[in-house]
């Protein structure tokens, strides 16, 4: 954030509703939040599978075996958030079958889980 003070503004992160676009980040900043997060995780001496999960949280197919489940959980959480906020969720369509398989949940099970999450979120807002 010190090196790129306009980061939040340029990617409209200040409202907390939209995820940054990795391609746009890389184009504008010559890096992206996944790489920066990976470097921070390594600096903090987190276990390698955690570092890998941070680095590849947009790319489940590129993760090492130990990080795959964590990446799948992150992608599923991001999907649930995107649906809740009516955000574009084109990344989900790419890997959703692999994510659901890794987490061990069916499409129907995911729908039920999403409804539970949305009910909890609505309850917290009231």
mmCIF file of N, CA and C in Angstrom:
data_model
loop_
_atom_site.group_PDB
_atom_site.id
_atom_site.type_symbol
_atom_site.label_atom_id
_atom_site.label_comp_id
_atom_site.label_asym_id
_atom_site.label_seq_id
_atom_site.Cartn_x
_atom_site.Cartn_y
_atom_site.Cartn_z
ATOM 1 N N UNK A 1 0.820 -1.193 0.000
ATOM 2 C CA UNK A 1 0.000 0.000 0.000
ATOM 3 C C UNK A 1 0.865 1.259 0.000
ATOM 4 N N UNK A 2 2.044 1.185 0.618
ATOM 5 C CA UNK A 2 2.928 2.341 0.612
ATOM 6 C C UNK A 2 3.486 2.581 -0.781
ATOM 7 N N UNK A 3 3.778 1.511 -1.501
ATOM 8 C CA UNK A 3 4.350 1.655 -2.842
ATOM 9 C C UNK A 3 3.295 2.089 -3.853
ATOM 10 N N UNK A 4 2.034 1.674 -3.646
ATOM 11 C CA UNK A 4 0.942 1.990 -4.566
ATOM 12 C C UNK A 4 -0.217 2.608 -3.789
ATOM 13 N N UNK A 5 -0.088 3.855 -3.350
ATOM 14 C CA UNK A 5 -1.106 4.463 -2.488
ATOM 15 C C UNK A 5 -2.487 4.590 -3.134
ATOM 16 N N UNK A 6 -2.562 4.578 -4.450
ATOM 17 C CA UNK A 6 -3.868 4.707 -5.101
ATOM 18 C C UNK A 6 -4.492 3.347 -5.417
ATOM 19 N N UNK A 7 -3.904 2.270 -4.892
ATOM 20 C CA UNK A 7 -4.362 0.919 -5.210
ATOM 21 C C UNK A 7 -5.858 0.747 -4.950
ATOM 22 N N UNK A 8 -6.309 1.040 -3.743
ATOM 23 C CA UNK A 8 -7.726 0.832 -3.408
ATOM 24 C C UNK A 8 -8.640 1.652 -4.303
ATOM 25 N N UNK A 9 -8.275 2.874 -4.548
ATOM 26 C CA UNK A 9 -9.111 3.730 -5.381
ATOM 27 C C UNK A 9 -9.146 3.238 -6.823
ATOM 28 N N UNK A 10 -8.010 2.835 -7.355
ATOM 29 C CA UNK A 10 -7.966 2.439 -8.758
ATOM 30 C C UNK A 10 -8.748 1.160 -9.020
ATOM 31 N N UNK A 11 -8.886 0.317 -8.016
ATOM 32 C CA UNK A 11 -9.640 -0.919 -8.199
ATOM 33 C C UNK A 11 -10.969 -0.902 -7.452
ATOM 34 N N UNK A 12 -11.374 0.276 -6.999
ATOM 35 C CA UNK A 12 -12.656 0.465 -6.315
ATOM 36 C C UNK A 12 -12.826 -0.497 -5.131
ATOM 37 N N UNK A 13 -11.767 -0.678 -4.379
ATOM 38 C CA UNK A 13 -11.809 -1.570 -3.219
ATOM 39 C C UNK A 13 -12.296 -0.849 -1.973
ATOM 40 N N UNK A 14 -12.362 0.464 -2.043
ATOM 41 C CA UNK A 14 -12.713 1.218 -0.849
ATOM 42 C C UNK A 14 -14.129 0.924 -0.359
ATOM 43 N N UNK A 15 -14.984 0.417 -1.226
ATOM 44 C CA UNK A 15 -16.351 0.113 -0.821
ATOM 45 C C UNK A 15 -16.514 -1.340 -0.389
ATOM 46 N N UNK A 16 -15.477 -2.120 -0.561
ATOM 47 C CA UNK A 16 -15.490 -3.491 -0.090
ATOM 48 C C UNK A 16 -16.465 -4.407 -0.799
ATOM 49 N N UNK A 17 -16.841 -4.114 -1.992
ATOM 50 C CA UNK A 17 -17.833 -4.910 -2.693
ATOM 51 C C UNK A 17 -17.301 -5.629 -3.920
ATOM 52 N N UNK A 18 -16.149 -5.223 -4.412
ATOM 53 C CA UNK A 18 -15.672 -5.764 -5.676
ATOM 54 C C UNK A 18 -14.247 -6.270 -5.520
ATOM 55 N N UNK A 19 -13.979 -7.443 -6.099
ATOM 56 C CA UNK A 19 -12.634 -8.007 -6.063
ATOM 57 C C UNK A 19 -11.781 -7.351 -7.143
ATOM 58 N N UNK A 20 -10.494 -7.222 -6.888
ATOM 59 C CA UNK A 20 -9.627 -6.688 -7.936
ATOM 60 C C UNK A 20 -9.482 -7.683 -9.083
ATOM 61 N N UNK A 21 -9.301 -7.180 -10.265
ATOM 62 C CA UNK A 21 -9.066 -8.005 -11.443
ATOM 63 C C UNK A 21 -7.565 -8.221 -11.568
ATOM 64 N N UNK A 22 -7.144 -9.488 -11.505
ATOM 65 C CA UNK A 22 -5.716 -9.812 -11.508
ATOM 66 C C UNK A 22 -5.036 -9.314 -12.782
ATOM 67 N N UNK A 23 -5.692 -9.457 -13.910
ATOM 68 C CA UNK A 23 -5.100 -9.011 -15.177
ATOM 69 C C UNK A 23 -4.908 -7.493 -15.163
ATOM 70 N N UNK A 24 -5.923 -6.767 -14.692
ATOM 71 C CA UNK A 24 -5.813 -5.302 -14.613
ATOM 72 C C UNK A 24 -4.724 -4.878 -13.639
ATOM 73 N N UNK A 25 -4.665 -5.564 -12.496
ATOM 74 C CA UNK A 25 -3.616 -5.257 -11.511
ATOM 75 C C UNK A 25 -2.233 -5.414 -12.131
ATOM 76 N N UNK A 26 -2.025 -6.538 -12.778
ATOM 77 C CA UNK A 26 -0.720 -6.828 -13.358
ATOM 78 C C UNK A 26 -0.368 -5.811 -14.432
ATOM 79 N N UNK A 27 -1.356 -5.459 -15.219
ATOM 80 C CA UNK A 27 -1.134 -4.489 -16.301
ATOM 81 C C UNK A 27 -0.754 -3.121 -15.730
ATOM 82 N N UNK A 28 -1.475 -2.686 -14.703
ATOM 83 C CA UNK A 28 -1.260 -1.355 -14.152
ATOM 84 C C UNK A 28 -0.076 -1.283 -13.186
ATOM 85 N N UNK A 29 0.112 -2.333 -12.376
ATOM 86 C CA UNK A 29 1.099 -2.278 -11.303
ATOM 87 C C UNK A 29 2.302 -3.199 -11.511
ATOM 88 N N UNK A 30 2.258 -4.016 -12.546
ATOM 89 C CA UNK A 30 3.310 -4.984 -12.829
ATOM 90 C C UNK A 30 3.422 -6.040 -11.716
ATOM 91 N N UNK A 31 2.343 -6.268 -11.012
ATOM 92 C CA UNK A 31 2.209 -7.322 -10.005
ATOM 93 C C UNK A 31 0.723 -7.449 -9.686
ATOM 94 N N UNK A 32 0.374 -8.388 -8.821
ATOM 95 C CA UNK A 32 -1.022 -8.499 -8.403
ATOM 96 C C UNK A 32 -1.093 -8.903 -6.937
ATOM 97 N N UNK A 33 -2.283 -8.849 -6.366
ATOM 98 C CA UNK A 33 -2.430 -9.097 -4.938
ATOM 99 C C UNK A 33 -2.056 -10.527 -4.544
ATOM 100 N N UNK A 34 -2.173 -11.481 -5.456
ATOM 101 C CA UNK A 34 -1.802 -12.860 -5.142
ATOM 102 C C UNK A 34 -0.288 -12.981 -4.945
ATOM 103 N N UNK A 35 0.472 -12.348 -5.798
ATOM 104 C CA UNK A 35 1.931 -12.380 -5.678
ATOM 105 C C UNK A 35 2.376 -11.628 -4.427
ATOM 106 N N UNK A 36 1.818 -10.451 -4.214
ATOM 107 C CA UNK A 36 2.183 -9.665 -3.031
ATOM 108 C C UNK A 36 1.812 -10.425 -1.762
ATOM 109 N N UNK A 37 0.625 -11.016 -1.740
ATOM 110 C CA UNK A 37 0.210 -11.800 -0.579
ATOM 111 C C UNK A 37 1.131 -12.979 -0.330
ATOM 112 N N UNK A 38 1.557 -13.633 -1.388
ATOM 113 C CA UNK A 38 2.498 -14.748 -1.277
ATOM 114 C C UNK A 38 3.807 -14.291 -0.642
ATOM 115 N N UNK A 39 4.329 -13.176 -1.117
ATOM 116 C CA UNK A 39 5.594 -12.667 -0.571
ATOM 117 C C UNK A 39 5.452 -12.295 0.906
ATOM 118 N N UNK A 40 4.328 -11.703 1.266
ATOM 119 C CA UNK A 40 4.084 -11.360 2.674
ATOM 120 C C UNK A 40 3.982 -12.632 3.515
ATOM 121 N N UNK A 41 3.249 -13.615 3.020
ATOM 122 C CA UNK A 41 3.104 -14.882 3.748
ATOM 123 C C UNK A 41 4.465 -15.545 3.971
ATOM 124 N N UNK A 42 5.311 -15.512 2.957
ATOM 125 C CA UNK A 42 6.666 -16.091 3.107
ATOM 126 C C UNK A 42 7.477 -15.292 4.124
ATOM 127 N N UNK A 43 7.362 -13.964 4.062
ATOM 128 C CA UNK A 43 8.077 -13.105 5.004
ATOM 129 C C UNK A 43 7.653 -13.401 6.437
ATOM 130 N N UNK A 44 6.390 -13.724 6.625
ATOM 131 C CA UNK A 44 5.862 -14.064 7.953
ATOM 132 C C UNK A 44 6.173 -15.509 8.345
ATOM 133 N N UNK A 45 6.903 -16.218 7.481
ATOM 134 C CA UNK A 45 7.283 -17.613 7.735
ATOM 135 C C UNK A 45 6.084 -18.542 7.928
ATOM 136 N N UNK A 46 5.022 -18.282 7.181
ATOM 137 C CA UNK A 46 3.877 -19.189 7.219
ATOM 138 C C UNK A 46 4.253 -20.489 6.502
ATOM 139 N N UNK A 47 3.579 -21.579 6.826
ATOM 140 C CA UNK A 47 3.888 -22.844 6.142
ATOM 141 C C UNK A 47 3.750 -22.686 4.631
ATOM 142 N N UNK A 48 4.567 -23.436 3.905
ATOM 143 C CA UNK A 48 4.607 -23.296 2.450
ATOM 144 C C UNK A 48 3.241 -23.532 1.802
ATOM 145 N N UNK A 49 2.451 -24.499 2.306
ATOM 146 C CA UNK A 49 1.160 -24.736 1.665
ATOM 147 C C UNK A 49 0.221 -23.546 1.831
ATOM 148 N N UNK A 50 0.365 -22.789 2.914
ATOM 149 C CA UNK A 50 -0.421 -21.563 3.096
ATOM 150 C C UNK A 50 0.048 -20.515 2.087
ATOM 151 N N UNK A 51 1.350 -20.365 1.951
ATOM 152 C CA UNK A 51 1.912 -19.415 0.981
ATOM 153 C C UNK A 51 1.434 -19.758 -0.430
ATOM 154 N N UNK A 52 1.461 -21.048 -0.764
ATOM 155 C CA UNK A 52 1.004 -21.490 -2.083
ATOM 156 C C UNK A 52 -0.485 -21.199 -2.275
ATOM 157 N N UNK A 53 -1.275 -21.414 -1.237
ATOM 158 C CA UNK A 53 -2.714 -21.132 -1.336
ATOM 159 C C UNK A 53 -2.964 -19.651 -1.578
ATOM 160 N N UNK A 54 -2.212 -18.803 -0.911
ATOM 161 C CA UNK A 54 -2.338 -17.353 -1.130
ATOM 162 C C UNK A 54 -1.944 -17.022 -2.567
ATOM 163 N N UNK A 55 -0.830 -17.554 -3.016
ATOM 164 C CA UNK A 55 -0.327 -17.252 -4.364
ATOM 165 C C UNK A 55 -1.278 -17.698 -5.460
ATOM 166 N N UNK A 56 -1.864 -18.878 -5.311
ATOM 167 C CA UNK A 56 -2.667 -19.443 -6.393
ATOM 168 C C UNK A 56 -4.164 -19.472 -6.088
ATOM 169 N N UNK A 57 -4.644 -18.558 -5.245
ATOM 170 C CA UNK A 57 -6.055 -18.621 -4.881
ATOM 171 C C UNK A 57 -7.006 -18.325 -6.040
ATOM 172 N N UNK A 58 -6.499 -17.877 -7.153
ATOM 173 C CA UNK A 58 -7.323 -17.715 -8.359
ATOM 174 C C UNK A 58 -7.144 -18.882 -9.324
ATOM 175 N N UNK A 59 -6.211 -19.787 -9.046
ATOM 176 C CA UNK A 59 -5.830 -20.813 -10.015
ATOM 177 C C UNK A 59 -5.728 -22.182 -9.355
ATOM 178 N N UNK A 60 -6.830 -22.821 -9.088
ATOM 179 C CA UNK A 60 -6.813 -24.089 -8.362
ATOM 180 C C UNK A 60 -5.969 -25.149 -9.064
ATOM 181 N N UNK A 61 -5.902 -25.106 -10.367
ATOM 182 C CA UNK A 61 -5.158 -26.142 -11.087
ATOM 183 C C UNK A 61 -3.650 -26.003 -10.943
ATOM 184 N N UNK A 62 -3.161 -24.849 -10.490
ATOM 185 C CA UNK A 62 -1.728 -24.625 -10.370
ATOM 186 C C UNK A 62 -1.192 -24.828 -8.959
ATOM 187 N N UNK A 63 -2.034 -25.205 -8.032
ATOM 188 C CA UNK A 63 -1.577 -25.338 -6.658
ATOM 189 C C UNK A 63 -0.950 -26.696 -6.405
ATOM 190 N N UNK A 64 -0.087 -26.742 -5.403
ATOM 191 C CA UNK A 64 0.455 -28.015 -4.952
ATOM 192 C C UNK A 64 -0.637 -28.752 -4.199
ATOM 193 N N UNK A 65 -0.505 -30.047 -4.098
ATOM 194 C CA UNK A 65 -1.549 -30.872 -3.491
ATOM 195 C C UNK A 65 -1.966 -30.383 -2.106
ATOM 196 N N UNK A 66 -1.026 -30.026 -1.254
ATOM 197 C CA UNK A 66 -1.354 -29.611 0.105
ATOM 198 C C UNK A 66 -2.174 -28.325 0.143
ATOM 199 N N UNK A 67 -2.069 -27.497 -0.858
ATOM 200 C CA UNK A 67 -2.776 -26.220 -0.874
ATOM 201 C C UNK A 67 -4.103 -26.293 -1.612
ATOM 202 N N UNK A 68 -4.353 -27.353 -2.330
ATOM 203 C CA UNK A 68 -5.529 -27.429 -3.198
ATOM 204 C C UNK A 68 -6.835 -27.262 -2.444
ATOM 205 N N UNK A 69 -6.995 -27.935 -1.312
ATOM 206 C CA UNK A 69 -8.243 -27.830 -0.556
ATOM 207 C C UNK A 69 -8.449 -26.411 -0.052
ATOM 208 N N UNK A 70 -7.403 -25.789 0.441
ATOM 209 C CA UNK A 70 -7.531 -24.422 0.935
ATOM 210 C C UNK A 70 -7.913 -23.469 -0.200
ATOM 211 N N UNK A 71 -7.311 -23.647 -1.364
ATOM 212 C CA UNK A 71 -7.647 -22.806 -2.512
ATOM 213 C C UNK A 71 -9.109 -23.039 -2.916
ATOM 214 N N UNK A 72 -9.548 -24.271 -2.897
ATOM 215 C CA UNK A 72 -10.944 -24.575 -3.236
ATOM 216 C C UNK A 72 -11.897 -23.887 -2.263
ATOM 217 N N UNK A 73 -11.583 -23.911 -0.982
ATOM 218 C CA UNK A 73 -12.421 -23.242 0.020
ATOM 219 C C UNK A 73 -12.438 -21.739 -0.228
ATOM 220 N N UNK A 74 -11.283 -21.163 -0.529
ATOM 221 C CA UNK A 74 -11.221 -19.725 -0.825
ATOM 222 C C UNK A 74 -12.052 -19.376 -2.056
ATOM 223 N N UNK A 75 -11.960 -20.217 -3.086
ATOM 224 C CA UNK A 75 -12.721 -19.937 -4.304
ATOM 225 C C UNK A 75 -14.228 -20.074 -4.058
ATOM 226 N N UNK A 76 -14.613 -21.048 -3.253
ATOM 227 C CA UNK A 76 -16.024 -21.205 -2.942
ATOM 228 C C UNK A 76 -16.529 -20.010 -2.125
ATOM 229 N N UNK A 77 -15.729 -19.557 -1.173
ATOM 230 C CA UNK A 77 -16.104 -18.382 -0.384
ATOM 231 C C UNK A 77 -16.232 -17.146 -1.265
ATOM 232 N N UNK A 78 -15.304 -16.984 -2.185
ATOM 233 C CA UNK A 78 -15.367 -15.838 -3.096
ATOM 234 C C UNK A 78 -16.616 -15.915 -3.969
ATOM 235 N N UNK A 79 -16.956 -17.112 -4.427
ATOM 236 C CA UNK A 79 -18.165 -17.300 -5.230
ATOM 237 C C UNK A 79 -19.405 -16.904 -4.433
ATOM 238 N N UNK A 80 -19.499 -17.368 -3.214
ATOM 239 C CA UNK A 80 -20.658 -17.047 -2.375
ATOM 240 C C UNK A 80 -20.755 -15.538 -2.172
ATOM 241 N N UNK A 81 -19.630 -14.902 -1.926
ATOM 242 C CA UNK A 81 -19.606 -13.448 -1.764
ATOM 243 C C UNK A 81 -20.049 -12.745 -3.047
ATOM 244 N N UNK A 82 -19.520 -13.188 -4.181
ATOM 245 C CA UNK A 82 -19.877 -12.559 -5.455
ATOM 246 C C UNK A 82 -21.360 -12.683 -5.756
ATOM 247 N N UNK A 83 -21.928 -13.835 -5.499
ATOM 248 C CA UNK A 83 -23.363 -14.014 -5.717
ATOM 249 C C UNK A 83 -24.132 -13.075 -4.794
ATOM 250 N N UNK A 84 -23.737 -13.020 -3.550
ATOM 251 C CA UNK A 84 -24.413 -12.172 -2.562
ATOM 252 C C UNK A 84 -24.377 -10.699 -2.960
ATOM 253 N N UNK A 85 -23.261 -10.264 -3.537
ATOM 254 C CA UNK A 85 -23.081 -8.851 -3.918
ATOM 255 C C UNK A 85 -23.436 -8.577 -5.374
ATOM 256 N N UNK A 86 -23.942 -9.590 -6.078
ATOM 257 C CA UNK A 86 -24.275 -9.449 -7.502
ATOM 258 C C UNK A 86 -23.073 -9.032 -8.338
ATOM 259 N N UNK A 87 -21.897 -9.534 -7.984
ATOM 260 C CA UNK A 87 -20.679 -9.257 -8.750
ATOM 261 C C UNK A 87 -20.533 -10.263 -9.884
ATOM 262 N N UNK A 88 -19.803 -9.864 -10.910
ATOM 263 C CA UNK A 88 -19.446 -10.794 -11.975
ATOM 264 C C UNK A 88 -18.640 -11.936 -11.357
ATOM 265 N N UNK A 89 -18.950 -13.151 -11.747
ATOM 266 C CA UNK A 89 -18.286 -14.310 -11.156
ATOM 267 C C UNK A 89 -17.789 -15.256 -12.242
ATOM 268 N N UNK A 90 -17.164 -14.704 -13.273
ATOM 269 C CA UNK A 90 -16.728 -15.516 -14.404
ATOM 270 C C UNK A 90 -15.641 -16.524 -14.025
ATOM 271 N N UNK A 91 -14.823 -16.221 -13.022
ATOM 272 C CA UNK A 91 -13.797 -17.172 -12.598
ATOM 273 C C UNK A 91 -14.416 -18.462 -12.070
ATOM 274 N N UNK A 92 -15.563 -18.362 -11.424
ATOM 275 C CA UNK A 92 -16.222 -19.540 -10.859
ATOM 276 C C UNK A 92 -16.556 -20.550 -11.951
ATOM 277 N N UNK A 93 -16.993 -20.064 -13.083
ATOM 278 C CA UNK A 93 -17.377 -20.972 -14.165
ATOM 279 C C UNK A 93 -16.197 -21.788 -14.691
ATOM 280 N N UNK A 94 -15.007 -21.274 -14.556
ATOM 281 C CA UNK A 94 -13.822 -21.964 -15.059
ATOM 282 C C UNK A 94 -13.508 -23.210 -14.226
ATOM 283 N N UNK A 95 -13.516 -23.084 -12.916
ATOM 284 C CA UNK A 95 -13.040 -24.163 -12.051
ATOM 285 C C UNK A 95 -14.076 -24.715 -11.087
ATOM 286 N N UNK A 96 -15.338 -24.356 -11.210
ATOM 287 C CA UNK A 96 -16.305 -24.738 -10.177
ATOM 288 C C UNK A 96 -16.438 -26.243 -9.988
ATOM 289 N N UNK A 97 -16.338 -27.009 -11.055
ATOM 290 C CA UNK A 97 -16.452 -28.463 -10.905
ATOM 291 C C UNK A 97 -15.302 -29.016 -10.075
ATOM 292 N N UNK A 98 -14.107 -28.534 -10.348
ATOM 293 C CA UNK A 98 -12.930 -28.982 -9.572
ATOM 294 C C UNK A 98 -13.035 -28.533 -8.122
ATOM 295 N N UNK A 99 -13.526 -27.319 -7.898
ATOM 296 C CA UNK A 99 -13.685 -26.802 -6.536
ATOM 297 C C UNK A 99 -14.666 -27.667 -5.756
ATOM 298 N N UNK A 100 -15.829 -27.924 -6.343
ATOM 299 C CA UNK A 100 -16.837 -28.718 -5.650
ATOM 300 C C UNK A 100 -16.334 -30.128 -5.371
ATOM 301 N N UNK A 101 -15.619 -30.691 -6.324
ATOM 302 C CA UNK A 101 -15.046 -32.028 -6.130
ATOM 303 C C UNK A 101 -14.036 -32.023 -4.984
ATOM 304 N N UNK A 102 -13.184 -31.021 -4.961
ATOM 305 C CA UNK A 102 -12.149 -30.946 -3.919
ATOM 306 C C UNK A 102 -12.765 -30.771 -2.527
ATOM 307 N N UNK A 103 -13.797 -29.948 -2.442
ATOM 308 C CA UNK A 103 -14.437 -29.701 -1.149
ATOM 309 C C UNK A 103 -15.362 -30.858 -0.765
ATOM 310 N N UNK A 104 -15.793 -31.619 -1.768
ATOM 311 C CA UNK A 104 -16.656 -32.763 -1.498
ATOM 312 C C UNK A 104 -18.107 -32.374 -1.321
ATOM 313 N N UNK A 105 -18.556 -31.456 -2.162
ATOM 314 C CA UNK A 105 -19.932 -30.970 -2.068
ATOM 315 C C UNK A 105 -20.548 -30.964 -3.467
ATOM 316 N N UNK A 106 -21.825 -31.290 -3.545
ATOM 317 C CA UNK A 106 -22.531 -31.279 -4.827
ATOM 318 C C UNK A 106 -23.046 -29.873 -5.114
ATOM 319 N N UNK A 107 -23.532 -29.664 -6.327
ATOM 320 C CA UNK A 107 -24.127 -28.361 -6.668
ATOM 321 C C UNK A 107 -25.315 -28.066 -5.759
ATOM 322 N N UNK A 108 -26.117 -29.098 -5.497
ATOM 323 C CA UNK A 108 -27.285 -28.927 -4.628
ATOM 324 C C UNK A 108 -26.836 -28.604 -3.200
ATOM 325 N N UNK A 109 -25.787 -29.287 -2.754
ATOM 326 C CA UNK A 109 -25.247 -29.015 -1.425
ATOM 327 C C UNK A 109 -24.712 -27.599 -1.318
ATOM 328 N N UNK A 110 -24.090 -27.124 -2.379
ATOM 329 C CA UNK A 110 -23.590 -25.754 -2.397
ATOM 330 C C UNK A 110 -24.743 -24.767 -2.300
ATOM 331 N N UNK A 111 -25.813 -25.016 -3.027
ATOM 332 C CA UNK A 111 -26.980 -24.120 -2.971
ATOM 333 C C UNK A 111 -27.515 -24.032 -1.542
ATOM 334 N N UNK A 112 -27.631 -25.176 -0.876
ATOM 335 C CA UNK A 112 -28.108 -25.183 0.510
ATOM 336 C C UNK A 112 -27.154 -24.413 1.417
ATOM 337 N N UNK A 113 -25.855 -24.624 1.227
ATOM 338 C CA UNK A 113 -24.855 -23.925 2.023
ATOM 339 C C UNK A 113 -24.930 -22.420 1.781
ATOM 340 N N UNK A 114 -25.064 -22.013 0.505
ATOM 341 C CA UNK A 114 -25.192 -20.593 0.170
ATOM 342 C C UNK A 114 -26.387 -19.984 0.887
ATOM 343 N N UNK A 115 -27.525 -20.664 0.856
ATOM 344 C CA UNK A 115 -28.724 -20.150 1.522
ATOM 345 C C UNK A 115 -28.489 -19.970 3.015
ATOM 346 N N UNK A 116 -27.796 -20.920 3.640
ATOM 347 C CA UNK A 116 -27.481 -20.786 5.065
ATOM 348 C C UNK A 116 -26.601 -19.569 5.311
ATOM 349 N N UNK A 117 -25.584 -19.385 4.473
ATOM 350 C CA UNK A 117 -24.684 -18.234 4.626
ATOM 351 C C UNK A 117 -25.461 -16.934 4.451
ATOM 352 N N UNK A 118 -26.314 -16.866 3.435
ATOM 353 C CA UNK A 118 -27.082 -15.641 3.191
ATOM 354 C C UNK A 118 -28.026 -15.349 4.345
ATOM 355 N N UNK A 119 -28.635 -16.379 4.924
ATOM 356 C CA UNK A 119 -29.512 -16.186 6.075
ATOM 357 C C UNK A 119 -28.729 -15.616 7.256
ATOM 358 N N UNK A 120 -27.529 -16.126 7.482
ATOM 359 C CA UNK A 120 -26.678 -15.622 8.561
ATOM 360 C C UNK A 120 -26.310 -14.162 8.308
ATOM 361 N N UNK A 121 -25.923 -13.848 7.064
ATOM 362 C CA UNK A 121 -25.549 -12.471 6.734
ATOM 363 C C UNK A 121 -26.741 -11.517 6.899
ATOM 364 N N UNK A 122 -27.901 -11.939 6.474
ATOM 365 C CA UNK A 122 -29.088 -11.093 6.642
ATOM 366 C C UNK A 122 -29.401 -10.865 8.101
ATOM 367 N N UNK A 123 -29.228 -11.908 8.911
ATOM 368 C CA UNK A 123 -29.461 -11.784 10.359
ATOM 369 C C UNK A 123 -28.507 -10.814 11.015
ATOM 370 N N UNK A 124 -27.255 -10.759 10.545
ATOM 371 C CA UNK A 124 -26.271 -9.843 11.109
ATOM 372 C C UNK A 124 -26.530 -8.408 10.706
ATOM 373 N N UNK A 125 -27.198 -8.208 9.586
ATOM 374 C CA UNK A 125 -27.476 -6.857 9.109
ATOM 375 C C UNK A 125 -28.703 -6.247 9.775
ATOM 376 N N UNK A 126 -29.513 -7.075 10.354
ATOM 377 C CA UNK A 126 -30.767 -6.574 10.954
ATOM 378 C C UNK A 126 -30.544 -5.994 12.311
#
